[in-house]
Amino acid sequence: MRSVRKCSRTGCLEPAVATLTYAYSDSTAVVGPLATASEPHSYDLCEAHALRLTVPKGWEVVRHEGAFVAPDPSADELTALAEAVREAGRSDKPAPDPEPEGPSGRRGHLRVLPGRA
């Protein structure tokens, strides 16, 4: 399930409608429509931040000419979201048992070291 992507700017909770990518070799920032997948070296921006983006002196900004539009969620995504909410709200699920402590004194990823006297 693809969740709604949020703006990458710190403190901004608006949905992303544009993707910012830097072309360092050309000293250019490119702001285009929201990419279909989140990439490690690109940033998702809301409409306000996409339109107000400024760059360092000597750099250029290339912006998408049309309006930025949030992508519509598909029926599959909505169904998966509804199922996840329904599953999280079930009260008949038993609570998971705590992991038993083994003979080595390990519990999960932690371990107990014997003390020195």
CSV table of N, CA and C in Angstrom, one decimal:
chain,number,residue,atom,x,y,z
A,1,MET,N,0.8,-1.2,0.0
A,1,MET,CA,0.0,0.0,0.0
A,1,MET,C,0.9,1.2,0.0
A,2,ARG,N,0.6,2.2,-0.9
A,2,ARG,CA,1.3,3.4,-0.9
A,2,ARG,C,0.6,4.4,0.0
A,3,SER,N,1.3,5.0,0.9
A,3,SER,CA,0.7,6.0,1.8
A,3,SER,C,0.8,7.4,1.1
A,4,VAL,N,0.1,8.3,1.6
A,4,VAL,CA,0.1,9.7,1.1
A,4,VAL,C,1.5,10.3,1.5
A,5,ARG,N,2.2,10.7,0.5
A,5,ARG,CA,3.5,11.3,0.8
A,5,ARG,C,3.4,12.7,1.3
A,6,LYS,N,4.1,13.1,2.3
A,6,LYS,CA,4.0,14.4,2.9
A,6,LYS,C,5.2,15.3,2.3
A,7,CYS,N,5.1,16.6,2.5
A,7,CYS,CA,6.2,17.5,2.1
A,7,CYS,C,7.4,17.2,2.9
A,8,SER,N,8.6,17.3,2.3
A,8,SER,CA,9.8,17.0,2.9
A,8,SER,C,10.3,18.1,3.8
A,9,ARG,N,9.8,19.3,3.7
A,9,ARG,CA,10.2,20.4,4.5
A,9,ARG,C,9.9,20.1,6.0
A,10,THR,N,10.8,20.4,6.9
A,10,THR,CA,10.6,20.2,8.3
A,10,THR,C,9.4,20.9,8.8
A,11,GLY,N,8.6,20.2,9.5
A,11,GLY,CA,7.4,20.8,10.1
A,11,GLY,C,6.2,21.0,9.2
A,12,CYS,N,6.3,20.7,8.0
A,12,CYS,CA,5.2,20.8,7.0
A,12,CYS,C,4.5,19.5,6.9
A,13,LEU,N,3.2,19.5,7.2
A,13,LEU,CA,2.4,18.3,7.1
A,13,LEU,C,1.5,18.2,5.9
A,14,GLU,N,1.7,19.1,5.0
A,14,GLU,CA,0.8,19.1,3.8
A,14,GLU,C,1.2,18.0,2.8
A,15,PRO,N,0.3,17.5,2.0
A,15,PRO,CA,0.6,16.4,1.1
A,15,PRO,C,1.5,16.9,0.0
A,16,ALA,N,2.4,16.1,-0.5
A,16,ALA,CA,3.3,16.4,-1.5
A,16,ALA,C,2.6,16.4,-2.9
A,17,VAL,N,2.9,17.4,-3.7
A,17,VAL,CA,2.4,17.5,-5.1
A,17,VAL,C,3.4,17.7,-6.1
A,18,ALA,N,4.7,17.8,-5.7
A,18,ALA,CA,5.8,18.1,-6.6
A,18,ALA,C,7.1,17.4,-6.1
A,19,THR,N,8.0,17.2,-7.0
A,19,THR,CA,9.3,16.5,-6.6
A,19,THR,C,10.4,17.5,-7.0
A,20,LEU,N,11.3,17.7,-6.1
A,20,LEU,CA,12.5,18.6,-6.3
A,20,LEU,C,13.7,17.7,-6.5
A,21,THR,N,14.4,17.9,-7.6
A,21,THR,CA,15.7,17.2,-7.8
A,21,THR,C,16.7,18.2,-8.2
A,22,TYR,N,17.9,18.0,-7.7
A,22,TYR,CA,19.1,18.8,-8.0
A,22,TYR,C,19.9,18.2,-9.1
A,23,ALA,N,20.3,19.0,-10.0
A,23,ALA,CA,21.3,18.7,-11.0
A,23,ALA,C,22.6,19.5,-10.7
A,24,TYR,N,23.4,18.9,-9.8
A,24,TYR,CA,24.6,19.6,-9.3
A,24,TYR,C,25.5,20.1,-10.3
A,25,SER,N,25.7,19.2,-11.3
A,25,SER,CA,26.7,19.5,-12.4
A,25,SER,C,26.3,20.8,-13.2
A,26,ASP,N,25.0,21.0,-13.3
A,26,ASP,CA,24.4,22.2,-14.0
A,26,ASP,C,24.0,23.3,-13.1
A,27,SER,N,24.2,23.2,-11.8
A,27,SER,CA,23.7,24.2,-10.8
A,27,SER,C,22.3,24.5,-11.0
A,28,THR,N,21.5,23.4,-11.1
A,28,THR,CA,20.0,23.6,-11.4
A,28,THR,C,19.2,22.8,-10.4
A,29,ALA,N,18.1,23.4,-10.0
A,29,ALA,CA,17.1,22.7,-9.2
A,29,ALA,C,15.9,22.5,-10.1
A,30,VAL,N,15.3,21.3,-10.2
A,30,VAL,CA,14.2,21.0,-11.1
A,30,VAL,C,13.0,20.7,-10.2
A,31,VAL,N,11.9,21.4,-10.3
A,31,VAL,CA,10.7,21.2,-9.6
A,31,VAL,C,9.6,20.7,-10.6
A,32,GLY,N,9.2,19.4,-10.5
A,32,GLY,CA,8.3,18.9,-11.5
A,32,GLY,C,7.1,18.2,-10.7
A,33,PRO,N,6.3,17.6,-11.5
A,33,PRO,CA,5.2,16.9,-10.9
A,33,PRO,C,5.7,15.8,-10.0
A,34,LEU,N,4.8,15.4,-9.0
A,34,LEU,CA,5.2,14.4,-8.0
A,34,LEU,C,5.6,13.1,-8.7
A,35,ALA,N,6.8,12.6,-8.4
A,35,ALA,CA,7.3,11.3,-9.0
A,35,ALA,C,6.5,10.2,-8.5
A,36,THR,N,6.4,9.1,-9.3
A,36,THR,CA,5.6,8.0,-8.9
A,36,THR,C,6.1,7.2,-7.7
A,37,ALA,N,7.4,7.3,-7.5
A,37,ALA,CA,8.1,6.6,-6.4
A,37,ALA,C,9.0,7.6,-5.7
A,38,SER,N,9.2,7.5,-4.4
A,38,SER,CA,10.1,8.4,-3.7
A,38,SER,C,11.5,7.9,-4.0
A,39,GLU,N,12.4,8.8,-4.3
A,39,GLU,CA,13.7,8.5,-4.7
A,39,GLU,C,14.6,9.1,-3.5
A,40,PRO,N,15.8,8.4,-3.3
A,40,PRO,CA,16.6,8.9,-2.2
A,40,PRO,C,17.2,10.3,-2.3
A,41,HIS,N,17.5,10.7,-3.6
A,41,HIS,CA,18.1,12.0,-3.7
A,41,HIS,C,17.1,13.1,-4.3
A,42,SER,N,15.9,12.9,-4.0
A,42,SER,CA,14.9,13.9,-4.4
A,42,SER,C,14.0,14.2,-3.2
A,43,TYR,N,13.3,15.3,-3.3
A,43,TYR,CA,12.5,15.8,-2.2
A,43,TYR,C,11.1,16.0,-2.6
A,44,ASP,N,10.1,15.6,-1.9
A,44,ASP,CA,8.7,15.8,-2.1
A,44,ASP,C,8.3,17.1,-1.5
A,45,LEU,N,7.6,17.9,-2.2
A,45,LEU,CA,7.2,19.3,-1.8
A,45,LEU,C,5.7,19.5,-1.9
A,46,CYS,N,5.1,20.2,-1.0
A,46,CYS,CA,3.7,20.7,-1.1
A,46,CYS,C,3.7,21.8,-2.1
A,47,GLU,N,2.5,22.2,-2.5
A,47,GLU,CA,2.4,23.2,-3.5
A,47,GLU,C,3.0,24.6,-3.1
A,48,ALA,N,2.8,25.0,-1.9
A,48,ALA,CA,3.4,26.2,-1.4
A,48,ALA,C,4.9,26.2,-1.4
A,49,HIS,N,5.5,25.2,-1.0
A,49,HIS,CA,7.0,25.1,-1.0
A,49,HIS,C,7.5,24.9,-2.4
A,50,ALA,N,6.8,24.2,-3.2
A,50,ALA,CA,7.2,24.1,-4.6
A,50,ALA,C,7.3,25.4,-5.4
A,51,LEU,N,6.3,26.3,-5.1
A,51,LEU,CA,6.2,27.6,-5.7
A,51,LEU,C,7.1,28.6,-5.1
A,52,ARG,N,7.5,28.5,-3.9
A,52,ARG,CA,8.3,29.5,-3.2
A,52,ARG,C,9.8,29.1,-3.1
A,53,LEU,N,10.2,28.0,-3.7
A,53,LEU,CA,11.6,27.5,-3.7
A,53,LEU,C,12.5,28.5,-4.2
A,54,THR,N,13.6,28.8,-3.4
A,54,THR,CA,14.7,29.6,-3.9
A,54,THR,C,16.0,28.8,-3.8
A,55,VAL,N,16.9,29.2,-4.7
A,55,VAL,CA,18.2,28.5,-4.8
A,55,VAL,C,19.3,29.5,-4.6
A,56,PRO,N,20.5,29.0,-4.3
A,56,PRO,CA,21.7,29.8,-4.1
A,56,PRO,C,22.0,30.7,-5.3
A,57,LYS,N,22.7,31.8,-5.1
A,57,LYS,CA,23.1,32.6,-6.2
A,57,LYS,C,23.9,31.8,-7.2
A,58,GLY,N,23.6,32.0,-8.5
A,58,GLY,CA,24.3,31.3,-9.5
A,58,GLY,C,23.6,30.1,-10.0
A,59,TRP,N,22.6,29.6,-9.2
A,59,TRP,CA,21.8,28.4,-9.6
A,59,TRP,C,20.6,28.9,-10.4
A,60,GLU,N,20.0,27.9,-11.1
A,60,GLU,CA,18.7,28.1,-11.8
A,60,GLU,C,17.7,27.2,-11.3
A,61,VAL,N,16.4,27.7,-11.4
A,61,VAL,CA,15.3,26.8,-11.0
A,61,VAL,C,14.5,26.5,-12.3
A,62,VAL,N,14.2,25.3,-12.6
A,62,VAL,CA,13.4,24.9,-13.7
A,62,VAL,C,12.1,24.4,-13.0
A,63,ARG,N,11.0,25.0,-13.3
A,63,ARG,CA,9.7,24.6,-12.7
A,63,ARG,C,8.7,24.1,-13.8
A,64,HIS,N,7.9,23.2,-13.3
A,64,HIS,CA,6.8,22.6,-14.1
A,64,HIS,C,5.9,23.7,-14.5
A,65,GLU,N,5.5,23.8,-15.7
A,65,GLU,CA,4.6,24.9,-16.2
A,65,GLU,C,3.2,24.8,-15.7
A,66,GLY,N,2.7,23.6,-15.6
A,66,GLY,CA,1.3,23.4,-15.3
A,66,GLY,C,1.0,23.5,-13.8
A,67,ALA,N,-0.2,23.2,-13.4
A,67,ALA,CA,-0.6,23.2,-12.0
A,67,ALA,C,-0.1,21.9,-11.3
A,68,PHE,N,0.2,22.0,-10.1
A,68,PHE,CA,0.6,20.8,-9.3
A,68,PHE,C,-0.7,20.2,-8.8
A,69,VAL,N,-0.8,18.9,-9.0
A,69,VAL,CA,-2.0,18.2,-8.6
A,69,VAL,C,-1.6,16.9,-7.8
A,70,ALA,N,-2.3,16.7,-6.6
A,70,ALA,CA,-2.0,15.6,-5.8
A,70,ALA,C,-2.6,14.3,-6.6
A,71,PRO,N,-1.8,13.2,-6.6
A,71,PRO,CA,-2.3,12.0,-7.2
A,71,PRO,C,-3.5,11.4,-6.5
A,72,ASP,N,-4.5,10.9,-7.2
A,72,ASP,CA,-5.6,10.2,-6.6
A,72,ASP,C,-5.3,8.9,-6.2
A,73,PRO,N,-5.7,8.5,-5.0
A,73,PRO,CA,-5.4,7.1,-4.5
A,73,PRO,C,-6.3,6.1,-5.3
A,74,SER,N,-5.7,5.0,-5.6
A,74,SER,CA,-6.4,4.0,-6.3
A,74,SER,C,-7.4,3.2,-5.4
A,75,ALA,N,-8.3,2.5,-6.0
A,75,ALA,CA,-9.2,1.7,-5.2
A,75,ALA,C,-8.5,0.6,-4.4
A,76,ASP,N,-7.4,0.1,-4.9
A,76,ASP,CA,-6.6,-0.9,-4.2
A,76,ASP,C,-6.0,-0.3,-2.9
A,77,GLU,N,-5.5,0.9,-3.0
A,77,GLU,CA,-4.9,1.6,-1.9
A,77,GLU,C,-6.0,1.9,-0.8
A,78,LEU,N,-7.1,2.3,-1.2
A,78,LEU,CA,-8.2,2.6,-0.3
A,78,LEU,C,-8.7,1.3,0.4
A,79,THR,N,-8.8,0.2,-0.3
A,79,THR,CA,-9.2,-1.1,0.3
A,79,THR,C,-8.1,-1.5,1.3
A,80,ALA,N,-6.8,-1.4,0.9
A,80,ALA,CA,-5.8,-1.9,1.8
A,80,ALA,C,-5.7,-1.0,3.1
A,81,LEU,N,-6.0,0.3,2.9
A,81,LEU,CA,-6.0,1.2,4.1
A,81,LEU,C,-7.2,0.8,5.0
A,82,ALA,N,-8.4,0.5,4.4
A,82,ALA,CA,-9.5,0.1,5.2
A,82,ALA,C,-9.2,-1.2,6.0
A,83,GLU,N,-8.6,-2.1,5.3
A,83,GLU,CA,-8.3,-3.4,6.0
A,83,GLU,C,-7.3,-3.2,7.1
A,84,ALA,N,-6.3,-2.3,6.9
A,84,ALA,CA,-5.3,-2.1,8.0
A,84,ALA,C,-6.0,-1.4,9.2
A,85,VAL,N,-6.9,-0.5,9.0
A,85,VAL,CA,-7.6,0.2,10.1
A,85,VAL,C,-8.5,-0.8,10.8
A,86,ARG,N,-9.1,-1.6,10.0
A,86,ARG,CA,-10.0,-2.6,10.6
A,86,ARG,C,-9.2,-3.6,11.5
A,87,GLU,N,-8.1,-4.1,11.0
A,87,GLU,CA,-7.2,-5.0,11.7
A,87,GLU,C,-6.7,-4.4,13.0
A,88,ALA,N,-6.3,-3.1,12.9
A,88,ALA,CA,-5.7,-2.4,14.1
A,88,ALA,C,-6.8,-2.2,15.1
A,89,GLY,N,-8.0,-2.1,14.8
A,89,GLY,CA,-9.1,-1.9,15.7
A,89,GLY,C,-9.7,-3.1,16.3
A,90,ARG,N,-9.2,-4.3,15.9
A,90,ARG,CA,-9.8,-5.5,16.4
A,90,ARG,C,-9.4,-5.7,17.9
A,91,SER,N,-10.4,-6.0,18.7
A,91,SER,CA,-10.1,-6.1,20.2
A,91,SER,C,-10.0,-7.6,20.6
A,92,ASP,N,-10.3,-8.5,19.6
A,92,ASP,CA,-10.2,-9.9,20.0
A,92,ASP,C,-8.9,-10.6,19.8
A,93,LYS,N,-7.9,-9.8,19.3
A,93,LYS,CA,-6.5,-10.3,19.1
A,93,LYS,C,-5.9,-10.4,20.5
A,94,PRO,N,-5.2,-11.6,20.7
A,94,PRO,CA,-4.5,-11.7,22.0
A,94,PRO,C,-3.2,-10.9,22.0
A,95,ALA,N,-2.8,-10.4,23.1
A,95,ALA,CA,-1.6,-9.7,23.2
A,95,ALA,C,-0.4,-10.6,23.0
A,96,PRO,N,0.6,-10.2,22.3
A,96,PRO,CA,1.8,-11.1,22.1
A,96,PRO,C,2.5,-11.4,23.4
A,97,ASP,N,2.9,-12.7,23.5
A,97,ASP,CA,3.6,-13.1,24.7
A,97,ASP,C,5.0,-12.5,24.7
A,98,PRO,N,5.5,-12.1,25.9
A,98,PRO,CA,6.9,-11.6,25.9
A,98,PRO,C,7.9,-12.7,25.5
A,99,GLU,N,9.0,-12.4,25.0
A,99,GLU,CA,10.0,-13.4,24.5
A,99,GLU,C,10.6,-14.0,25.8
A,100,PRO,N,10.6,-15.3,25.8
A,100,PRO,CA,11.2,-16.0,27.0
A,100,PRO,C,12.7,-15.8,27.0
A,101,GLU,N,13.2,-15.8,28.2
A,101,GLU,CA,14.7,-15.6,28.4
A,101,GLU,C,15.3,-17.0,28.2
A,102,GLY,N,16.3,-17.1,27.4
A,102,GLY,CA,16.9,-18.4,27.1
A,102,GLY,C,18.0,-18.7,28.1
A,103,PRO,N,18.7,-19.8,28.0
A,103,PRO,CA,19.7,-20.2,28.9
A,103,PRO,C,20.9,-19.3,28.9
A,104,SER,N,21.1,-18.6,27.8
A,104,SER,CA,22.3,-17.8,27.7
A,104,SER,C,22.0,-16.4,28.3
A,105,GLY,N,20.8,-16.2,28.8
A,105,GLY,CA,20.5,-14.9,29.4
A,105,GLY,C,20.1,-13.9,28.3
A,106,ARG,N,19.8,-14.4,27.1
A,106,ARG,CA,19.5,-13.5,26.0
A,106,ARG,C,17.9,-13.3,25.9
A,107,ARG,N,17.5,-12.0,25.7
A,107,ARG,CA,16.1,-11.7,25.4
A,107,ARG,C,16.1,-10.9,24.2
A,108,GLY,N,15.7,-11.4,23.1
A,108,GLY,CA,15.6,-10.6,21.9
A,108,GLY,C,17.0,-10.3,21.4
A,109,HIS,N,17.3,-9.1,21.1
A,109,HIS,CA,18.6,-8.6,20.7
A,109,HIS,C,19.5,-8.2,21.8
A,110,LEU,N,19.0,-8.3,23.0
A,110,LEU,CA,19.8,-7.9,24.2
A,110,LEU,C,20.3,-9.2,24.9
A,111,ARG,N,21.4,-9.1,25.6
A,111,ARG,CA,21.9,-10.2,26.4
A,111,ARG,C,22.4,-9.8,27.7
A,112,VAL,N,22.3,-10.6,28.7
A,112,VAL,CA,22.8,-10.3,30.0
A,112,VAL,C,24.2,-10.9,30.2
A,113,LEU,N,25.1,-10.0,30.6
A,113,LEU,CA,26.5,-10.5,30.8
A,113,LEU,C,26.6,-10.8,32.3
A,114,PRO,N,27.4,-11.9,32.6
A,114,PRO,CA,27.6,-12.2,34.0
A,114,PRO,C,28.5,-11.2,34.6
A,115,GLY,N,28.1,-10.8,35.9
A,115,GLY,CA,28.9,-9.8,36.6
A,115,GLY,C,30.2,-10.3,37.1
A,116,ARG,N,31.2,-9.5,37.2
A,116,ARG,CA,32.5,-9.9,37.8
A,116,ARG,C,32.5,-9.6,39.2
A,117,ALA,N,33.1,-10.5,40.0
A,117,ALA,CA,33.2,-10.2,41.4
A,117,ALA,C,34.6,-9.8,41.9
